[in-house]
Tab-separated table of C-alpha atoms and ligand atoms in Angstrom:
chain	number	residue	atom	x	y	z
P	124	MET	CA	3.702	25.592	-1.977
P	125	LYS	CA	4.581	26.459	-5.564
P	126	ARG	CA	1.854	24.993	-7.732
P	127	TYR	CA	2.784	22.830	-10.693
P	128	SER	CA	0.977	23.599	-13.936
P	129	ILE	CA	1.456	23.418	-17.665
P	130	PHE	CA	2.662	27.049	-17.478
P	131	SER	CA	5.338	26.353	-14.833
P	132	LEU	CA	6.468	23.347	-16.866
P	133	ALA	CA	6.728	25.432	-20.056
P	134	ARG	CA	8.484	28.304	-18.238
P	135	ASN	CA	11.058	25.959	-16.697
P	136	ALA	CA	11.593	24.150	-19.991
P	137	LEU	CA	12.388	27.454	-21.672
P	138	THR	CA	14.723	28.644	-18.885
P	139	GLY	CA	16.922	25.551	-18.573
P	140	HIS	CA	15.085	23.974	-15.594
P	141	LYS	CA	16.979	26.198	-13.107
P	142	ASP	CA	13.921	27.411	-11.189
P	143	TRP	CA	12.511	24.170	-9.738
P	144	HIS	CA	12.283	24.377	-5.947
P	145	LYS	CA	13.045	21.627	-3.425
P	146	VAL	CA	9.866	19.621	-3.027
P	147	TRP	CA	10.173	19.492	0.779
P	148	ARG	CA	12.551	20.951	3.385
P	149	SER	CA	15.050	18.834	5.359
P	150	PRO	CA	14.775	20.319	8.870
P	151	ASP	CA	16.626	19.160	11.978
P	152	PRO	CA	14.329	17.616	14.594
P	153	LYS	CA	12.843	20.127	17.065
P	154	PRO	CA	12.911	19.330	20.824
P	155	TYR	CA	9.084	19.184	20.979
P	156	TYR	CA	6.204	18.293	18.616
P	157	ASP	CA	2.461	17.954	19.275
P	158	ALA	CA	2.658	14.543	17.571
P	159	VAL	CA	5.264	12.423	15.800
P	160	ILE	CA	4.582	9.864	13.064
P	161	ILE	CA	7.134	7.052	12.777
P	162	GLY	CA	7.662	5.864	9.189
P	163	GLY	CA	7.950	7.916	6.003
P	164	GLY	CA	6.109	5.520	3.714
P	165	GLY	CA	2.879	6.413	1.958
P	166	HIS	CA	0.718	5.671	5.017
P	167	GLY	CA	2.834	7.734	7.435
P	168	LEU	CA	3.081	10.704	5.076
P	169	ALA	CA	-0.652	10.560	4.271
P	170	THR	CA	-1.357	10.504	8.013
P	171	ALA	CA	0.730	13.643	8.563
P	172	TYR	CA	-0.882	15.351	5.564
P	173	TYR	CA	-4.450	14.740	6.815
P	174	MET	CA	-3.516	15.612	10.435
P	175	ALA	CA	-2.387	19.003	9.186
P	176	ARG	CA	-5.116	19.551	6.618
P	177	GLU	CA	-8.154	18.217	8.469
P	178	HIS	CA	-7.211	18.524	12.137
P	179	GLY	CA	-5.091	21.690	12.081
P	180	LEU	CA	-2.084	19.940	13.661
P	181	THR	CA	0.958	21.472	12.022
P	182	ASN	CA	3.583	21.247	14.787
P	183	ILE	CA	4.148	17.605	13.905
P	184	ALA	CA	6.953	15.538	12.399
P	185	VAL	CA	7.400	12.388	10.357
P	186	ILE	CA	10.614	10.543	11.136
P	187	GLU	CA	11.983	8.004	8.684
P	188	LYS	CA	15.029	5.830	9.251
P	189	GLY	CA	15.949	5.740	5.548
P	190	TRP	CA	14.510	7.713	2.663
P	191	LEU	CA	10.857	8.536	1.882
P	192	GLY	CA	9.097	5.644	0.209
P	193	GLY	CA	12.121	3.344	0.607
P	194	GLY	CA	10.054	0.696	2.420
P	195	ASN	CA	7.156	-1.217	0.955
P	196	THR	CA	5.711	1.915	-0.604
P	197	GLY	CA	8.527	2.012	-3.153
P	198	ARG	CA	8.713	-1.767	-3.531
P	199	ASN	CA	5.139	-2.746	-4.262
P	200	THR	CA	3.346	-3.673	-7.476
P	201	THR	CA	0.890	-0.750	-7.078
P	202	ILE	CA	-2.429	-2.538	-7.520
P	203	VAL	CA	-5.336	-0.460	-6.254
P	204	ARG	CA	-8.829	-1.957	-5.844
P	205	SER	CA	-11.602	-2.083	-3.266
P	206	ASN	CA	-13.317	-5.426	-3.966
P	207	TYR	CA	-12.909	-6.954	-0.492
P	208	LEU	CA	-15.504	-9.341	0.941
P	209	PHE	CA	-16.571	-8.060	4.340
P	210	ASP	CA	-18.427	-4.795	4.949
P	211	ALA	CA	-15.679	-3.318	7.145
P	212	SER	CA	-12.995	-3.877	4.498
P	213	ALA	CA	-15.215	-2.894	1.596
P	214	HIS	CA	-16.023	0.437	3.261
P	215	LEU	CA	-12.408	1.212	4.172
P	216	TYR	CA	-10.898	0.270	0.803
P	217	GLU	CA	-13.710	2.031	-1.083
P	218	HIS	CA	-13.068	5.154	1.001
P	219	ALA	CA	-9.438	4.896	-0.124
P	220	LEU	CA	-10.396	4.323	-3.758
P	221	LYS	CA	-12.584	7.435	-3.767
P	222	LEU	CA	-9.661	9.447	-2.380
P	223	TRP	CA	-7.376	7.947	-5.059
P	224	GLU	CA	-9.781	9.192	-7.737
P	225	GLY	CA	-9.145	12.821	-6.775
P	226	LEU	CA	-5.618	12.490	-5.393
P	227	SER	CA	-3.524	13.989	-8.220
P	228	ALA	CA	-5.738	17.089	-8.254
P	229	GLU	CA	-5.852	17.328	-4.447
P	230	LEU	CA	-2.059	17.084	-4.090
P	231	ASN	CA	-1.301	19.010	-7.299
P	232	TYR	CA	1.060	16.106	-7.972
P	233	ASN	CA	0.590	13.434	-10.622
P	234	VAL	CA	0.325	10.072	-8.839
P	235	MET	CA	-0.413	8.477	-12.223
P	236	PHE	CA	-3.532	6.716	-10.993
P	237	SER	CA	-4.661	4.594	-13.934
P	238	GLN	CA	-8.109	2.971	-13.687
P	239	ARG	CA	-7.417	0.166	-16.122
P	240	GLY	CA	-9.450	-2.491	-14.298
P	241	VAL	CA	-8.362	-5.424	-12.137
P	242	MET	CA	-9.324	-9.039	-12.879
P	243	ASN	CA	-9.265	-11.781	-10.214
P	244	LEU	CA	-9.264	-15.102	-12.057
P	245	ALA	CA	-11.147	-18.246	-11.080
P	246	HIS	CA	-9.734	-21.526	-12.354
P	247	ASP	CA	-12.477	-23.921	-11.272
P	248	GLN	CA	-16.085	-24.005	-10.122
P	249	HIS	CA	-15.209	-23.697	-6.434
P	250	GLU	CA	-13.098	-20.608	-6.920
P	251	ALA	CA	-15.821	-19.201	-9.161
P	252	ARG	CA	-18.438	-19.656	-6.423
P	253	ASP	CA	-16.208	-17.818	-3.978
P	254	LEU	CA	-15.552	-14.973	-6.380
P	255	ILE	CA	-19.202	-14.667	-7.449
P	256	ARG	CA	-20.116	-14.412	-3.759
P	257	ARG	CA	-17.528	-11.655	-3.362
P	258	THR	CA	-18.846	-9.886	-6.478
P	259	ARG	CA	-22.394	-9.909	-5.068
P	260	ALA	CA	-21.165	-8.717	-1.656
P	261	ASN	CA	-19.298	-5.877	-3.380
P	262	GLN	CA	-22.406	-4.894	-5.338
P	263	LEU	CA	-24.452	-4.818	-2.115
P	264	ASN	CA	-21.828	-2.441	-0.697
P	265	GLY	CA	-22.159	-0.159	-3.736
P	266	ILE	CA	-18.771	-1.153	-5.157
P	267	ASP	CA	-18.495	-1.633	-8.904
P	268	ALA	CA	-17.918	-5.338	-9.433
P	269	GLU	CA	-18.690	-7.643	-12.326
P	270	TRP	CA	-18.495	-11.343	-12.915
P	271	LEU	CA	-17.119	-12.342	-16.326
P	272	ASP	CA	-17.646	-15.880	-17.609
P	273	ARG	CA	-14.763	-17.596	-19.392
P	274	ASP	CA	-15.480	-16.099	-22.833
P	275	ALA	CA	-15.992	-12.608	-21.468
P	276	ALA	CA	-12.778	-12.863	-19.415
P	277	LEU	CA	-10.770	-13.975	-22.456
P	278	ALA	CA	-12.336	-11.223	-24.556
P	279	PHE	CA	-11.442	-8.609	-21.918
P	280	CYS	CA	-7.833	-9.796	-21.743
P	281	PRO	CA	-7.059	-11.562	-25.043
P	282	VAL	CA	-3.439	-12.414	-24.144
P	283	LEU	CA	-4.627	-14.831	-21.435
P	284	ASN	CA	-4.170	-18.500	-22.256
P	285	GLY	CA	-7.619	-19.786	-23.365
P	286	ASP	CA	-6.568	-23.441	-23.607
P	287	PRO	CA	-9.056	-25.416	-21.436
P	288	GLY	CA	-6.525	-28.249	-21.065
P	289	ILE	CA	-3.929	-26.411	-18.962
P	290	ARG	CA	-3.354	-27.040	-15.260
P	291	TYR	CA	-5.228	-23.869	-14.211
P	292	PRO	CA	-7.585	-22.995	-17.108
P	293	VAL	CA	-9.484	-19.698	-17.078
P	294	TYR	CA	-12.972	-20.484	-15.742
P	295	GLY	CA	-14.132	-16.901	-15.181
P	296	SER	CA	-13.051	-13.687	-13.523
P	297	THR	CA	-14.172	-10.807	-11.386
P	298	LEU	CA	-13.617	-7.377	-12.848
P	299	GLN	CA	-13.488	-4.070	-11.014
P	300	ARG	CA	-13.247	-1.415	-13.729
P	301	ARG	CA	-12.476	1.498	-11.355
P	302	ALA	CA	-9.486	-0.402	-9.980
P	303	GLY	CA	-5.998	-0.083	-11.448
P	304	THR	CA	-2.485	1.045	-10.637
P	305	ALA	CA	-0.660	4.180	-9.454
P	306	ARG	CA	2.930	5.376	-9.378
P	307	HIS	CA	4.161	4.192	-5.954
P	308	ASP	CA	6.850	6.685	-4.972
P	309	ALA	CA	4.905	9.618	-6.441
P	310	VAL	CA	2.276	8.947	-3.780
P	311	ALA	CA	4.869	9.295	-1.007
P	312	TRP	CA	6.410	12.383	-2.632
P	313	GLY	CA	3.025	14.011	-3.272
P	314	TYR	CA	1.902	13.599	0.339
P	315	ALA	CA	5.329	14.735	1.611
P	316	ARG	CA	5.165	17.887	-0.496
P	317	GLY	CA	1.616	18.657	0.675
P	318	ALA	CA	2.420	18.021	4.341
P	319	ASP	CA	5.652	20.034	4.211
P	320	ALA	CA	3.801	22.991	2.724
P	321	MET	CA	1.525	23.015	5.802
P	322	GLY	CA	4.531	23.071	8.150
P	323	VAL	CA	5.025	19.362	8.883
P	324	ASP	CA	8.723	18.521	9.485
P	325	ILE	CA	9.787	15.522	7.423
P	326	ILE	CA	13.012	14.125	8.849
P	327	GLN	CA	14.839	11.416	6.918
P	328	ASN	CA	17.793	9.318	8.128
P	329	CYS	CA	16.352	9.432	11.639
P	330	GLU	CA	15.622	6.082	13.266
P	331	LEU	CA	13.353	5.564	16.259
P	332	THR	CA	15.325	3.709	18.954
P	333	GLY	CA	13.012	3.925	21.981
P	334	PHE	CA	10.147	5.581	23.824
P	335	ASP	CA	9.925	7.637	27.015
P	336	PHE	CA	6.959	7.046	29.309
P	337	ASP	CA	5.550	8.481	32.492
P	338	GLN	CA	2.851	6.515	34.347
P	339	GLY	CA	1.699	4.597	31.276
P	340	ARG	CA	1.733	7.659	28.985
P	341	ILE	CA	4.065	8.475	26.126
P	342	THR	CA	6.151	11.540	26.881
P	343	GLY	CA	8.710	11.337	24.113
P	344	ILE	CA	10.798	9.299	21.700
P	345	ARG	CA	14.474	8.567	21.326
P	346	THR	CA	16.016	8.635	17.871
P	347	THR	CA	19.424	8.435	16.223
P	348	ARG	CA	19.204	12.240	15.926
P	349	GLY	CA	18.353	12.903	19.569
P	350	SER	CA	15.350	12.834	21.885
P	351	ILE	CA	12.047	14.505	21.074
P	352	ARG	CA	9.301	15.320	23.597
P	353	THR	CA	5.788	14.598	22.373
P	354	PRO	CA	2.468	13.439	23.880
P	355	LYS	CA	1.361	11.465	20.791
P	356	VAL	CA	3.121	8.946	18.576
P	357	GLY	CA	1.606	7.196	15.547
P	358	VAL	CA	3.639	4.229	14.310
P	359	VAL	CA	3.271	3.321	10.623
P	360	ALA	CA	6.288	1.102	10.008
P	361	SER	CA	4.816	-1.914	8.102
P	362	GLY	CA	7.189	-4.916	8.369
P	363	HIS	CA	9.082	-3.354	11.286
P	364	SER	CA	6.011	-2.616	13.422
P	365	SER	CA	6.480	-5.508	15.837
P	366	LEU	CA	10.106	-4.465	16.514
P	367	ILE	CA	8.883	-0.980	17.418
P	368	ALA	CA	5.989	-2.325	19.504
P	369	ASP	CA	8.545	-4.385	21.391
P	370	MET	CA	10.318	-1.132	22.387
P	371	ALA	CA	7.077	-0.200	24.188
P	372	GLY	CA	6.634	-3.650	25.725
P	373	ILE	CA	3.729	-4.502	23.404
P	374	ARG	CA	3.474	-7.789	21.508
P	375	LEU	CA	1.639	-7.364	18.191
P	376	PRO	CA	-0.054	-10.322	16.458
P	377	LEU	CA	2.063	-9.921	13.318
P	378	GLU	CA	4.466	-12.029	11.290
P	379	SER	CA	7.041	-10.346	9.052
P	380	HIS	CA	7.666	-12.133	5.745
P	381	PRO	CA	9.487	-11.163	2.555
P	382	LEU	CA	7.226	-10.508	-0.436
P	383	GLN	CA	8.852	-10.318	-3.822
P	384	ALA	CA	8.190	-8.660	-7.153
P	385	LEU	CA	9.989	-8.580	-10.475
P	386	VAL	CA	9.855	-6.726	-13.763
P	387	SER	CA	10.578	-7.813	-17.320
P	388	GLU	CA	12.413	-5.915	-19.997
P	389	PRO	CA	10.162	-3.175	-21.468
P	390	VAL	CA	7.952	-4.103	-24.417
P	391	LYS	CA	5.266	-2.319	-26.456
P	392	PRO	CA	1.779	-2.155	-24.873
P	393	ILE	CA	0.483	-5.719	-24.629
P	394	ILE	CA	-1.762	-5.889	-21.556
P	395	ASP	CA	-3.996	-2.968	-20.601
P	396	THR	CA	-5.472	-4.324	-17.383
P	397	VAL	CA	-4.263	-6.035	-14.199
P	398	VAL	CA	-4.657	-9.814	-13.974
P	399	MET	CA	-4.402	-11.611	-10.638
P	400	SER	CA	-4.577	-15.328	-9.919
P	401	ASN	CA	-4.657	-16.461	-6.331
P	402	ALA	CA	-4.351	-20.120	-7.283
P	403	VAL	CA	-1.115	-19.826	-9.256
P	404	HIS	CA	0.284	-17.115	-6.926
P	405	ALA	CA	0.983	-14.597	-9.670
P	406	TYR	CA	-0.312	-11.291	-10.939
P	407	VAL	CA	0.692	-9.086	-13.851
P	408	SER	CA	0.278	-5.539	-15.104
P	409	GLN	CA	2.287	-3.389	-17.496
P	410	SER	CA	3.965	-0.184	-16.379
P	411	ASP	CA	3.949	2.996	-18.432
P	412	LYS	CA	7.616	2.241	-19.268
P	413	GLY	CA	6.475	-1.043	-20.845
P	414	GLU	CA	7.868	-3.441	-18.228
P	415	LEU	CA	5.645	-6.258	-17.066
P	416	VAL	CA	5.265	-5.860	-13.309
P	417	ILE	CA	4.910	-9.293	-11.715
P	418	GLY	CA	3.993	-10.145	-8.154
P	419	ALA	CA	4.318	-13.375	-6.236
P	420	GLY	CA	3.183	-15.128	-3.080
P	421	ILE	CA	5.079	-14.500	0.154
P	422	ASP	CA	8.236	-16.358	1.126
P	423	HIS	CA	7.054	-18.572	3.963
P	424	HIS	CA	9.990	-17.988	6.304
P	425	LEU	CA	10.130	-14.988	8.638
P	426	SER	CA	12.790	-12.441	7.693
P	427	TYR	CA	13.796	-8.772	7.629
P	428	THR	CA	16.204	-9.067	4.687
P	429	GLN	CA	14.077	-7.238	2.077
P	430	ARG	CA	14.851	-9.862	-0.517
P	431	GLY	CA	13.383	-13.281	-1.058
P	432	GLY	CA	14.289	-16.791	-2.186
P	433	PHE	CA	14.922	-17.750	-5.791
P	434	ASP	CA	12.407	-20.615	-5.623
P	435	VAL	CA	9.530	-18.112	-5.346
P	436	VAL	CA	10.744	-16.255	-8.437
P	437	GLU	CA	11.001	-19.533	-10.314
P	438	THR	CA	7.478	-20.747	-9.482
P	439	THR	CA	6.006	-17.292	-10.122
P	440	VAL	CA	7.581	-17.036	-13.559
P	441	ALA	CA	6.419	-20.580	-14.367
P	442	ALA	CA	2.862	-19.620	-13.368
P	443	VAL	CA	2.948	-16.439	-15.445
P	444	VAL	CA	4.134	-18.345	-18.513
P	445	GLU	CA	1.334	-20.852	-18.013
P	446	LEU	CA	-1.255	-18.055	-17.868
P	447	PHE	CA	0.391	-16.021	-20.650
P	448	PRO	CA	2.461	-18.225	-23.004
P	449	ILE	CA	3.021	-15.090	-25.115
P	450	PHE	CA	5.402	-13.796	-22.388
P	451	SER	CA	7.635	-16.860	-22.429
P	452	ARG	CA	10.530	-15.259	-24.322
P	453	LEU	CA	10.709	-12.102	-22.209
P	454	ARG	CA	13.768	-11.572	-20.044
P	455	MET	CA	13.292	-10.636	-16.403
P	456	MET	CA	15.309	-7.518	-15.572
P	457	ARG	CA	15.018	-6.853	-11.838
P	458	GLN	CA	13.749	-8.587	-8.710
P	459	TRP	CA	13.404	-7.250	-5.165
P	460	GLY	CA	11.573	-7.831	-1.907
P	461	GLY	CA	9.882	-5.949	0.894
P	462	ILE	CA	8.948	-7.020	4.408
P	463	VAL	CA	5.205	-7.363	4.852
P	464	ASP	CA	3.434	-7.415	8.222
P	465	ILE	CA	0.777	-10.112	8.173
P	466	SER	CA	-1.917	-10.319	10.834
P	467	PRO	CA	-3.876	-13.503	11.638
P	468	ASP	CA	-6.989	-12.334	9.726
P	469	ALA	CA	-5.063	-10.649	6.853
P	470	SER	CA	-6.551	-7.278	7.837
P	471	ALA	CA	-4.955	-4.118	9.145
P	472	ILE	CA	-4.531	-3.014	12.758
P	473	ILE	CA	-5.456	0.679	13.203
P	474	SER	CA	-5.566	0.997	16.911
P	475	ARG	CA	-4.872	2.602	20.240
P	476	THR	CA	-2.569	0.564	22.469
P	477	PRO	CA	-2.360	-0.063	26.224
P	478	VAL	CA	0.116	2.867	26.332
P	479	ASP	CA	-1.686	6.242	26.360
P	480	GLY	CA	-0.741	8.373	23.376
P	481	LEU	CA	0.767	5.481	21.380
P	482	TYR	CA	-1.098	4.353	18.249
P	483	PHE	CA	-0.310	1.728	15.604
P	484	ASN	CA	-1.331	1.477	11.967
P	485	CYS	CA	0.067	-1.782	10.581
P	486	GLY	CA	-0.835	-5.297	9.473
P	487	TRP	CA	-1.574	-4.230	5.889
P	488	GLY	CA	0.543	-7.150	4.789
P	489	THR	CA	0.606	-7.777	1.066
P	490	GLY	CA	-2.111	-5.275	0.195
P	491	GLY	CA	-1.771	-1.907	1.895
P	492	PHE	CA	-0.684	0.293	-0.994
P	493	LYS	CA	-4.243	0.481	-2.283
P	494	ALA	CA	-5.355	1.717	1.130
P	495	THR	CA	-2.756	4.505	1.432
P	496	PRO	CA	-5.050	7.580	1.244
P	497	GLY	CA	-7.853	5.967	3.270
P	498	SER	CA	-5.476	4.556	5.861
P	499	GLY	CA	-3.800	7.948	6.331
P	500	HIS	CA	-7.176	9.655	6.511
P	501	VAL	CA	-8.633	7.464	9.266
P	502	PHE	CA	-5.366	7.157	11.203
P	503	ALA	CA	-4.967	10.948	11.234
P	504	ASP	CA	-8.408	11.158	12.844
P	505	LEU	CA	-7.522	8.478	15.401
P	506	VAL	CA	-4.216	10.092	16.426
P	507	ALA	CA	-5.649	13.620	16.422
P	508	ASN	CA	-8.797	12.827	18.402
P	509	GLY	CA	-7.806	9.737	20.365
P	510	ARG	CA	-10.888	7.712	19.357
P	511	PRO	CA	-11.559	5.522	16.303
P	512	ASN	CA	-14.075	6.692	13.709
P	513	ALA	CA	-16.612	4.290	12.175
P	514	LEU	CA	-14.294	3.235	9.337
P	515	CYS	CA	-11.407	2.162	11.555
P	516	ALA	CA	-13.354	0.939	14.597
P	517	PRO	CA	-13.370	-2.711	13.390
P	518	TYR	CA	-9.549	-2.710	13.132
P	519	THR	CA	-8.618	-2.482	16.810
P	520	LEU	CA	-6.112	-4.745	18.538
P	521	GLU	CA	-8.951	-5.982	20.794
P	522	ARG	CA	-10.463	-7.990	17.936
P	523	PHE	CA	-7.791	-10.651	18.405
P	524	SER	CA	-9.105	-11.325	21.917
P	525	SER	CA	-12.820	-10.669	21.277
P	526	GLY	CA	-12.836	-12.836	18.117
P	527	ALA	CA	-14.467	-10.133	15.958
P	528	LEU	CA	-12.018	-10.801	13.119
P	529	VAL	CA	-12.173	-9.292	9.617
P	530	ALA	CA	-11.067	-12.436	7.797
P	531	GLU	CA	-9.889	-11.297	4.370
P	532	HIS	CA	-7.450	-14.048	3.372
P	533	GLY	CA	-9.591	-14.794	0.309
P	534	ALA	CA	-9.644	-11.214	-0.962
P	535	ALA	CA	-5.995	-10.531	-0.133
P	536	ALA	CA	-5.158	-12.160	-3.485
P	537	VAL	CA	-1.614	-13.041	-2.464
P	538	ALA	CA	-1.463	-16.431	-0.902
P	539	HIS	CA	-0.304	-16.601	2.711
U	647	LIG	C1	6.692	-6.837	-3.360
U	647	LIG	C2	5.468	-6.189	-2.785
U	647	LIG	C3	4.346	-6.043	-3.587
U	647	LIG	C4	3.196	-5.441	-3.057
U	647	LIG	N1	2.154	-5.212	-3.915
U	647	LIG	C5	1.068	-4.524	-3.479
U	647	LIG	C6	0.034	-4.182	-4.397
U	647	LIG	O1	0.111	-4.471	-5.592
U	647	LIG	N2	-1.038	-3.511	-3.914
U	647	LIG	C7	-1.145	-3.170	-2.604
U	647	LIG	O2	-2.172	-2.623	-2.217
U	647	LIG	N3	-0.138	-3.440	-1.705
U	647	LIG	C8	0.960	-4.101	-2.125
U	647	LIG	N4	1.992	-4.381	-1.250
U	647	LIG	C9	1.875	-3.970	0.166
U	647	LIG	C10	2.181	-2.487	0.311
U	647	LIG	O3	3.413	-2.191	-0.289
U	647	LIG	C11	2.239	-2.081	1.783
U	647	LIG	O4	1.120	-2.569	2.492
U	647	LIG	C12	2.246	-0.561	1.918
U	647	LIG	O5	3.096	0.038	0.968
U	647	LIG	C13	2.683	-0.202	3.321
U	647	LIG	O6	2.919	1.191	3.360
U	647	LIG	P1	3.509	1.842	4.656
U	647	LIG	O7	3.625	3.292	4.408
U	647	LIG	O8	2.701	1.383	5.829
U	647	LIG	O9	4.903	1.107	4.835
U	647	LIG	P2	6.358	1.437	4.252
U	647	LIG	O10	6.315	2.051	2.917
U	647	LIG	O11	7.155	0.182	4.410
U	647	LIG	O12	6.850	2.542	5.252
U	647	LIG	C14	7.268	2.261	6.579
U	647	LIG	C15	8.507	3.055	6.830
U	647	LIG	O13	8.869	2.931	8.198
U	647	LIG	C16	10.262	3.060	8.249
U	647	LIG	N5	10.752	2.566	9.540
U	647	LIG	C17	10.787	1.279	9.988
U	647	LIG	N6	11.338	1.220	11.206
U	647	LIG	C18	11.639	2.500	11.564
U	647	LIG	C19	12.240	3.097	12.715
U	647	LIG	N7	12.651	2.360	13.756
U	647	LIG	N8	12.405	4.446	12.736
U	647	LIG	C20	12.008	5.220	11.686
U	647	LIG	N9	11.447	4.705	10.564
U	647	LIG	C21	11.267	3.360	10.512
U	647	LIG	C22	10.749	2.245	7.067
U	647	LIG	O14	12.059	2.604	6.673
U	647	LIG	C23	9.699	2.577	6.013
U	647	LIG	O15	10.090	3.580	5.113
U	647	LIG	C24	3.165	-5.007	-1.714
U	647	LIG	C25	4.278	-5.156	-0.907
U	647	LIG	C26	5.443	-5.729	-1.435
U	647	LIG	C27	6.653	-5.874	-0.565
């Protein structure tokens, strides 16, 4: 892999940018791989990267039906934090956050991770009690978490509406200072580049259409670019996971809903943190280009259309203007949707399946971007070694029959 540095940048600038190399190859699928990962989003590419780097598996492929990062990875609002309530989630998301902190250096690719802090607002005493409980739980798990009272919250983010008479006044807020945002598609590209350099084949425009089995074991996959023999398949297809599980005769406990986001016209720096409000179903940050990046609650109908209803945009914008009257004259420039895979306890499924050699990593719903490095890291271990490590053991499919749920609806921060 050609390393990027200030010197390569300067050299290319002075020589007309003619010497940049392709960031990854575009190979044709081989007839056999030791393992195949389905889905070229951040999670799938991170999985392949760690399988090669940590488990020495380099005869592997990632197949992607569209383009890298074209799913939820390239559609999300990029909030990264680890302040989840339960121990299992706190440990997994904190593992991811620690990987985020060294990711640009590790990949030699700038993922623009910006630790600008994330606030979760409380609007009344009940919400405050919930959030203070979560703050204390985070502290017990060694996660940086603070509780800000109303004045401290308004001082930390002065553009918030401080009027106590509004429908949802600011009562207080959690703050995780190490949390923040990252550049979504750079994460996919950075992992793709790193994996490709270790020999992983990354195959775009190649859709999985079926599996081959022999006596309850995976023996291969069928794709729009031919059949591939392989003993191991890891599926990381977010909103399309249940369709793929269906190809193997497995019913996953997932619902697929559209989740929308929108951005405003670019403005000068006005908000230097991320503000989330579960009650009003809106959250805001500002991108490096100056656009306000705004997220919403899910559309409540099931769909695979990758766009949502106008009513959600309308209520989200109304909520944002209530929280930040200063934004009321901004024009909204773009709106889009992704299909999120929501499990009954709002936690991920990182699991073996009843089919030998077939593994799923899904159910990240509205909040999996933040987990990308950690999710790839633990899933790589699961697929490579065939047994869950301590971080992913709580996320098996069996929990939906045993009742050992990881109920994170409260910390998911997007209402569903
Ligand atoms: C609007 C929106 C805002 C969000 N905001 C946040 C946020 O702020 N913070 C956060 O943590 N999370 C957020 N999320 C959730 C986050 O985006 C996802 O959890 C995460 O990106 C999932 O990554 P992934 O790699 O698993 O999935 P994806 O990036 O969706 O990748 C899956 C890939 O599988 C491919 N695929 C599907 N079917 C097949 C097939 N049959 N054959 C081959 N390939 C296939 C798809 O084309 C896709 O590229 C948001 C999501 C949306 C939609």
